Coordinates of C-alpha atoms and ligand atoms in Angstrom, one line a residue:
M28 CA -33.0 20.6 17.2
T29 CA -29.2 20.5 17.7
S30 CA -28.1 21.7 21.2
V31 CA -25.6 24.6 21.1
Y32 CA -22.8 24.3 23.6
R33 CA -20.8 27.4 24.8
L34 CA -17.2 26.7 24.1
A35 CA -13.8 28.2 25.2
V36 CA -10.5 27.5 23.5
V37 CA -7.3 27.5 25.5
G38 CA -3.8 28.1 23.8
I39 CA -4.2 30.3 20.8
G40 CA -1.2 29.2 18.8
K41 CA -0.5 27.5 15.5
I42 CA -3.1 24.7 15.5
A43 CA -5.8 26.8 17.2
R44 CA -5.6 29.4 14.4
D45 CA -5.0 27.0 11.5
Q46 CA -7.7 24.5 12.3
H47 CA -9.7 24.8 15.5
L48 CA -11.1 28.4 15.1
P49 CA -12.2 27.8 11.5
A50 CA -13.7 24.4 12.4
I51 CA -15.6 25.9 15.3
A52 CA -16.9 28.8 13.2
A53 CA -18.4 26.3 10.8
Q54 CA -19.9 24.0 13.5
L55 CA -23.4 25.0 14.4
G56 CA -23.3 22.9 17.6
F57 CA -20.7 25.1 19.3
E58 CA -20.7 28.8 20.1
L59 CA -17.2 30.1 20.8
V60 CA -17.6 32.6 23.7
A61 CA -14.1 32.9 25.2
C62 CA -10.4 32.1 24.8
A63 CA -7.5 31.9 27.2
S64 CA -4.0 32.5 26.0
R65 CA -1.0 34.3 27.7
N66 CA 0.1 36.2 24.6
A67 CA -2.8 36.1 22.1
S68 CA -6.4 37.0 21.8
V69 CA -9.3 36.3 19.4
D70 CA -11.5 39.0 18.0
G71 CA -15.2 38.9 18.9
V72 CA -15.0 36.8 22.1
R73 CA -14.0 37.5 25.7
N74 CA -10.2 36.9 26.3
Y75 CA -8.4 35.8 29.5
P76 CA -4.7 35.2 30.3
D77 CA -5.2 31.7 31.5
I78 CA -7.7 29.0 32.1
D79 CA -8.2 29.6 35.9
V80 CA -9.2 33.2 35.3
L81 CA -11.4 32.1 32.4
L82 CA -13.2 29.4 34.5
A83 CA -13.8 31.9 37.3
A84 CA -15.2 34.5 35.0
E85 CA -17.2 32.3 32.7
P86 CA -19.3 29.9 34.9
D87 CA -21.8 29.3 32.1
I88 CA -19.5 27.8 29.5
D89 CA -20.2 24.1 28.8
A90 CA -16.9 22.9 27.2
V91 CA -13.3 23.7 26.8
S92 CA -10.9 22.8 23.9
L93 CA -7.3 22.6 24.9
C94 CA -4.8 23.5 22.1
V95 CA -1.7 24.0 24.2
P96 CA 1.4 21.8 24.0
P97 CA 1.0 18.4 25.9
Q98 CA 3.2 19.3 28.9
V99 CA 0.7 21.9 30.3
R100 CA -2.5 20.2 29.3
Y101 CA -3.1 18.0 32.3
A102 CA -3.3 20.9 34.8
Q103 CA -5.7 22.7 32.5
A104 CA -7.9 19.7 31.9
L105 CA -8.1 18.9 35.6
A106 CA -9.2 22.5 36.3
A107 CA -11.8 22.3 33.6
L108 CA -13.2 18.9 34.8
H109 CA -13.2 20.0 38.4
A110 CA -15.3 23.0 37.2
G111 CA -17.7 20.5 35.5
K112 CA -16.8 21.3 31.9
H113 CA -16.6 18.9 29.0
V114 CA -13.0 18.7 27.7
M115 CA -11.5 18.1 24.2
L116 CA -7.8 17.4 24.1
E117 CA -5.5 18.0 21.1
K118 CA -3.2 15.1 20.3
P119 CA -1.2 13.6 22.0
P120 CA -3.8 13.7 24.8
G121 CA -1.1 14.2 27.5
A122 CA 2.5 14.1 28.3
S123 CA 2.1 10.6 30.0
V124 CA -0.3 7.7 29.7
S125 CA -1.1 7.8 33.4
E126 CA -2.3 11.4 33.4
V127 CA -4.7 10.7 30.5
L128 CA -6.2 7.7 32.3
A129 CA -6.5 9.8 35.5
L130 CA -8.4 12.5 33.5
R131 CA -10.7 9.9 32.0
D132 CA -11.6 8.6 35.5
I133 CA -12.2 12.1 36.8
A134 CA -14.3 13.0 33.8
R135 CA -16.5 9.9 34.4
A136 CA -16.8 10.7 38.1
R137 CA -17.9 14.2 37.3
G138 CA -20.3 13.2 34.5
C139 CA -18.3 15.2 32.0
T140 CA -17.2 14.2 28.5
L141 CA -13.5 13.8 27.8
F142 CA -12.5 13.6 24.2
A143 CA -8.9 12.6 23.4
S144 CA -8.9 13.7 19.7
W145 CA -6.7 12.1 17.1
H146 CA -7.1 14.4 14.0
S147 CA -5.3 12.0 11.6
R148 CA -8.0 9.3 12.3
A149 CA -10.5 11.7 10.7
A150 CA -8.5 11.8 7.4
S151 CA -10.4 10.7 4.4
A152 CA -8.4 7.5 3.8
V153 CA -8.9 6.0 7.3
K154 CA -12.4 4.7 7.3
P155 CA -12.2 3.1 3.9
A156 CA -8.8 1.6 4.8
R157 CA -10.2 0.2 8.0
D158 CA -13.3 -1.3 6.2
W159 CA -11.1 -2.9 3.5
L160 CA -8.6 -4.4 6.1
A161 CA -11.4 -5.8 8.3
S162 CA -11.8 -8.9 6.2
R163 CA -8.1 -9.5 5.3
N164 CA -5.1 -11.1 6.9
V165 CA -2.3 -8.6 7.4
H166 CA 1.2 -9.9 6.4
S167 CA 3.3 -6.7 7.1
V168 CA 3.0 -3.0 7.7
E169 CA 5.6 -0.3 7.0
V170 CA 5.2 3.3 8.1
R171 CA 7.4 6.1 6.8
W172 CA 6.7 9.4 8.5
K173 CA 9.4 11.9 7.5
E174 CA 9.5 15.7 7.3
D175 CA 11.7 18.7 7.9
V176 CA 11.4 19.9 11.5
R177 CA 12.6 23.3 10.5
R178 CA 9.6 23.7 8.2
W179 CA 6.9 22.3 10.5
H180 CA 8.0 23.4 14.0
P181 CA 9.9 26.7 13.6
G182 CA 10.7 28.2 17.0
Q183 CA 8.9 25.5 19.0
Q184 CA 11.0 24.7 22.1
W185 CA 8.4 22.4 23.8
I186 CA 9.0 19.6 21.2
W187 CA 12.5 19.1 22.5
E188 CA 11.5 19.0 26.2
P189 CA 10.3 16.0 28.2
G190 CA 6.8 15.2 27.1
G191 CA 7.3 17.0 23.8
L192 CA 7.9 13.7 21.9
G193 CA 10.2 15.1 19.3
V194 CA 9.7 13.4 15.9
L195 CA 7.0 11.3 17.6
D196 CA 4.8 14.4 17.8
P197 CA 4.0 14.0 14.1
G198 CA 4.9 10.3 14.3
I199 CA 2.0 9.6 16.7
N200 CA -0.4 10.6 14.0
A201 CA 0.8 7.6 12.0
L202 CA 0.3 5.4 15.1
S203 CA -3.2 6.8 15.6
I204 CA -4.0 5.7 12.0
V205 CA -2.3 2.3 12.4
T206 CA -4.1 1.5 15.6
R207 CA -7.4 2.5 14.0
I208 CA -7.2 0.6 10.7
L209 CA -5.5 -2.7 11.6
P210 CA -7.8 -5.5 12.6
R211 CA -5.5 -6.7 15.4
E212 CA -3.8 -5.0 18.3
V213 CA -0.1 -3.9 17.9
A214 CA 2.6 -4.3 20.6
L215 CA 6.0 -2.6 20.5
R216 CA 8.9 -5.1 20.7
A217 CA 12.0 -2.9 20.1
A218 CA 12.9 0.7 19.2
T219 CA 15.8 3.0 18.6
L220 CA 15.6 6.7 19.4
T221 CA 18.2 9.2 17.9
I222 CA 18.4 12.1 20.3
P223 CA 20.3 15.3 19.6
A224 CA 22.7 16.5 22.3
D225 CA 21.1 18.7 24.9
T226 CA 17.6 17.7 24.1
A227 CA 15.2 15.2 25.7
T228 CA 13.4 14.0 22.7
P229 CA 14.3 12.2 19.4
I230 CA 14.9 13.7 16.0
A231 CA 14.5 10.2 14.4
A232 CA 13.2 6.9 15.6
E233 CA 12.6 3.3 14.4
F234 CA 9.9 1.1 15.9
D235 CA 9.6 -2.7 15.5
C236 CA 6.1 -3.9 16.5
L237 CA 4.2 -7.1 16.0
D238 CA 0.4 -7.5 15.7
T239 CA -1.2 -10.4 17.7
D240 CA -0.7 -12.7 14.6
N241 CA 3.0 -11.9 14.6
A242 CA 2.8 -9.8 11.5
P243 CA 5.6 -7.2 11.6
V244 CA 4.7 -3.5 11.9
R245 CA 7.8 -1.4 11.3
A246 CA 7.8 2.4 11.5
F247 CA 10.5 4.9 10.5
F248 CA 10.2 8.5 11.7
D249 CA 12.7 11.2 10.7
W250 CA 12.7 15.0 11.1
R251 CA 15.8 15.4 8.9
H252 CA 13.9 14.8 5.6
G253 CA 14.1 17.0 2.5
L254 CA 11.6 19.6 1.2
V255 CA 8.8 17.2 0.4
E256 CA 7.5 15.3 3.4
E257 CA 6.6 11.6 3.3
W258 CA 3.6 10.5 5.4
A259 CA 3.1 6.9 4.1
I260 CA 1.7 3.6 5.4
D261 CA 1.9 0.4 3.4
V262 CA -0.1 -2.7 4.4
E263 CA 0.6 -6.0 2.6
T264 CA -2.3 -8.5 3.1
D265 CA -3.5 -11.9 1.7
G266 CA -5.9 -9.9 -0.5
G267 CA -3.6 -7.2 -1.9
R268 CA -1.6 -4.1 -1.0
L269 CA -3.1 -1.0 0.6
E270 CA -1.2 2.3 0.5
I271 CA -2.0 5.4 2.5
R272 CA -0.2 8.6 1.3
E273 CA -0.1 12.3 2.4
G274 CA -1.0 11.5 6.0
G275 CA -4.4 10.0 5.0
K276 CA -5.4 12.2 2.1
R277 CA -4.8 9.5 -0.5
L278 CA -5.5 5.8 -0.6
S279 CA -4.7 3.2 -3.2
I280 CA -5.4 -0.6 -3.3
D281 CA -3.2 -2.7 -5.6
G282 CA -2.0 0.4 -7.3
K283 CA -5.5 1.8 -8.0
Q284 CA -6.5 5.1 -6.4
V285 CA -9.6 5.0 -4.3
T286 CA -11.9 8.0 -4.6
L287 CA -12.2 9.7 -1.2
G288 CA -14.4 12.4 0.3
A289 CA -13.2 15.9 0.9
E290 CA -10.6 16.5 3.6
R291 CA -12.3 17.7 6.8
E292 CA -10.3 16.4 9.8
Y293 CA -11.1 19.2 12.3
P294 CA -14.8 19.7 11.3
A295 CA -15.2 16.0 11.9
L296 CA -13.5 16.2 15.3
Y297 CA -15.9 18.9 16.5
E298 CA -18.9 16.9 15.1
R299 CA -17.6 14.0 17.2
F300 CA -17.1 16.2 20.3
H301 CA -20.6 17.5 19.9
E302 CA -22.0 14.0 19.6
L303 CA -20.1 12.8 22.7
V304 CA -21.3 15.7 24.8
A305 CA -24.9 15.3 23.6
T306 CA -24.9 11.6 24.3
K307 CA -22.9 11.8 27.6
Q308 CA -20.0 9.6 26.4
D309 CA -16.3 9.9 26.4
D310 CA -13.7 8.8 23.8
V311 CA -10.3 8.2 25.2
D312 CA -8.0 5.8 23.3
V313 CA -4.5 5.9 24.7
R314 CA -3.0 3.2 22.4
P315 CA -1.0 5.5 20.1
L316 CA 0.5 7.3 23.2
Q317 CA 1.1 3.9 24.9
I318 CA 3.2 2.7 22.0
V319 CA 5.3 5.9 22.1
A320 CA 5.6 5.6 25.9
D321 CA 6.8 2.0 25.4
A322 CA 9.5 3.2 23.0
F323 CA 10.8 5.4 25.7
L324 CA 10.6 2.4 28.1
L325 CA 12.1 -0.2 25.8
G326 CA 14.0 1.7 23.1
K327 CA 17.7 2.1 22.8
A328 CA 18.6 5.8 22.9
R329 CA 21.5 7.1 20.8
S330 CA 22.7 10.6 21.6
D331 CA 24.3 12.4 18.6
R332 CA 26.0 15.8 19.0
S333 CA 26.3 16.3 15.3
L334 CA 22.5 16.6 15.0
R335 CA 22.2 19.8 17.0
P336 CA 22.4 22.2 14.0
L337 CA 19.4 20.6 12.4
M338 CA 17.1 21.6 15.3
S339 CA 14.5 24.3 14.7
R340 CA 15.4 26.7 17.4
Ligands
NAP430 P1 2.2 26.1 19.7 O1 1.7 27.1 18.7 O2 3.6 26.1 20.0 O3 1.4 26.4 21.1 C1 0.1 26.7 21.2 C2 -0.1 27.8 22.2 O4 -0.1 27.2 23.5 C3 0.9 28.8 22.2 O5 0.7 29.8 21.2 C4 0.9 29.4 23.6 O6 0.0 30.5 23.7 C5 0.4 28.2 24.5 N1 1.4 27.7 25.3 C6 2.6 27.3 24.9 N2 3.4 26.9 25.9 C7 2.7 27.1 27.0 C8 2.9 26.9 28.4 N3 4.1 26.4 28.8 N4 1.9 27.2 29.2 C9 0.7 27.7 28.8 N5 0.5 27.9 27.5 C10 1.4 27.6 26.6 O7 1.8 24.6 19.4 P2 0.9 24.0 18.3 O8 1.7 23.8 17.1 O9 -0.4 24.8 18.1 O10 0.6 22.6 18.9 C11 -0.3 22.5 20.1 C12 -0.8 21.0 20.1 O11 -1.5 20.8 18.9 C13 0.4 20.0 20.2 O12 0.0 19.0 21.1 C14 0.5 19.5 18.8 O13 0.9 18.1 18.7 C15 -0.9 19.6 18.3 N6 -1.0 19.7 16.8 C16 -0.3 20.7 16.2 C17 -0.3 20.7 14.8 C18 0.4 21.7 14.0 O14 0.4 21.7 12.7 N7 1.1 22.7 14.6 C19 -1.2 19.9 14.1 C20 -2.0 19.0 14.8 C21 -1.9 18.9 16.2 P3 0.2 31.7 24.7 O15 1.7 32.0 24.7 O16 -0.6 32.8 24.1 O17 -0.3 31.2 26.0

């Protein structure tokens, strides 16, 4: 029989309401018993203003899912792990690589599961793409991840603050797919970051990476795109061309569409979290965040005052 874990969700905002709450409601292995959010509540469960009050009042919960922006997740994850709870992190798993690695070590020392989730890796195209690429030599990869920030992040200030990643908040989804499907590791070699005046994070970026066979992996990220977003990955190989479209909802090989299963990113994430808790494992892959961090380390930043009016605030 499936174990049922008592779960709390922290940060009831856009992604919690759009994806987490429906996925948890459909997942028999978790019972949502409580939420913590400063300005929001969820019907039918106990609600608290923050995680510290929640942890004090709910000693029997087994697990916590953190849906807040990355800058505040570390303190919350630490509190939950110190209280002996299993923790699931939204993407990106933290505001820095070092904090995520510290959390992983604490989780292991406490015997708790830490799951750094990457929802785009659960998109339908990802597993078949990985399987097809496993036996091929990659010649080149091009990522185009472009959308209108005003459509996807209305009113969100945290995306422009340190740790908010700017256009690399969606862009890291592409990197999570690339690092999952390619048969070889990828290293960042150069980057440019276009940063609007008075903000800390880029509105556009270009990455030049190489895989360990020196195949170029280029990525173009832009938040100044038109009405229809482009979330595309093209991979040229010695055995043909693979194309991922719509962020992983569509896959074609040599121009022929591959039939994919139904889209179920967040249900798949909660299945994985359940499996990790039940088998006492963790799943913490920082590679997408490491590449983004390397871009801030190695990239050329260009500040551009003219870009300010395009921001979402
Ligand atoms: P959001 O709606 O702006 O924030 C989520 C909630 O976190 C807010 O409603 C707020 O709730 C709480 N929060 C915000 N700032 C806080 C602070 N300083 N301290 C404590 N709590 C704070 O953000 P989101 O779009 O849901 O994104 C959250 C995470 O999910 C991000 O890492 C993002 O990359 C990821 N994600 C988002 C999407 C998407 O489509 N939006 C998709 C996939 C993944 P209270 O004010 O009630 O506390």
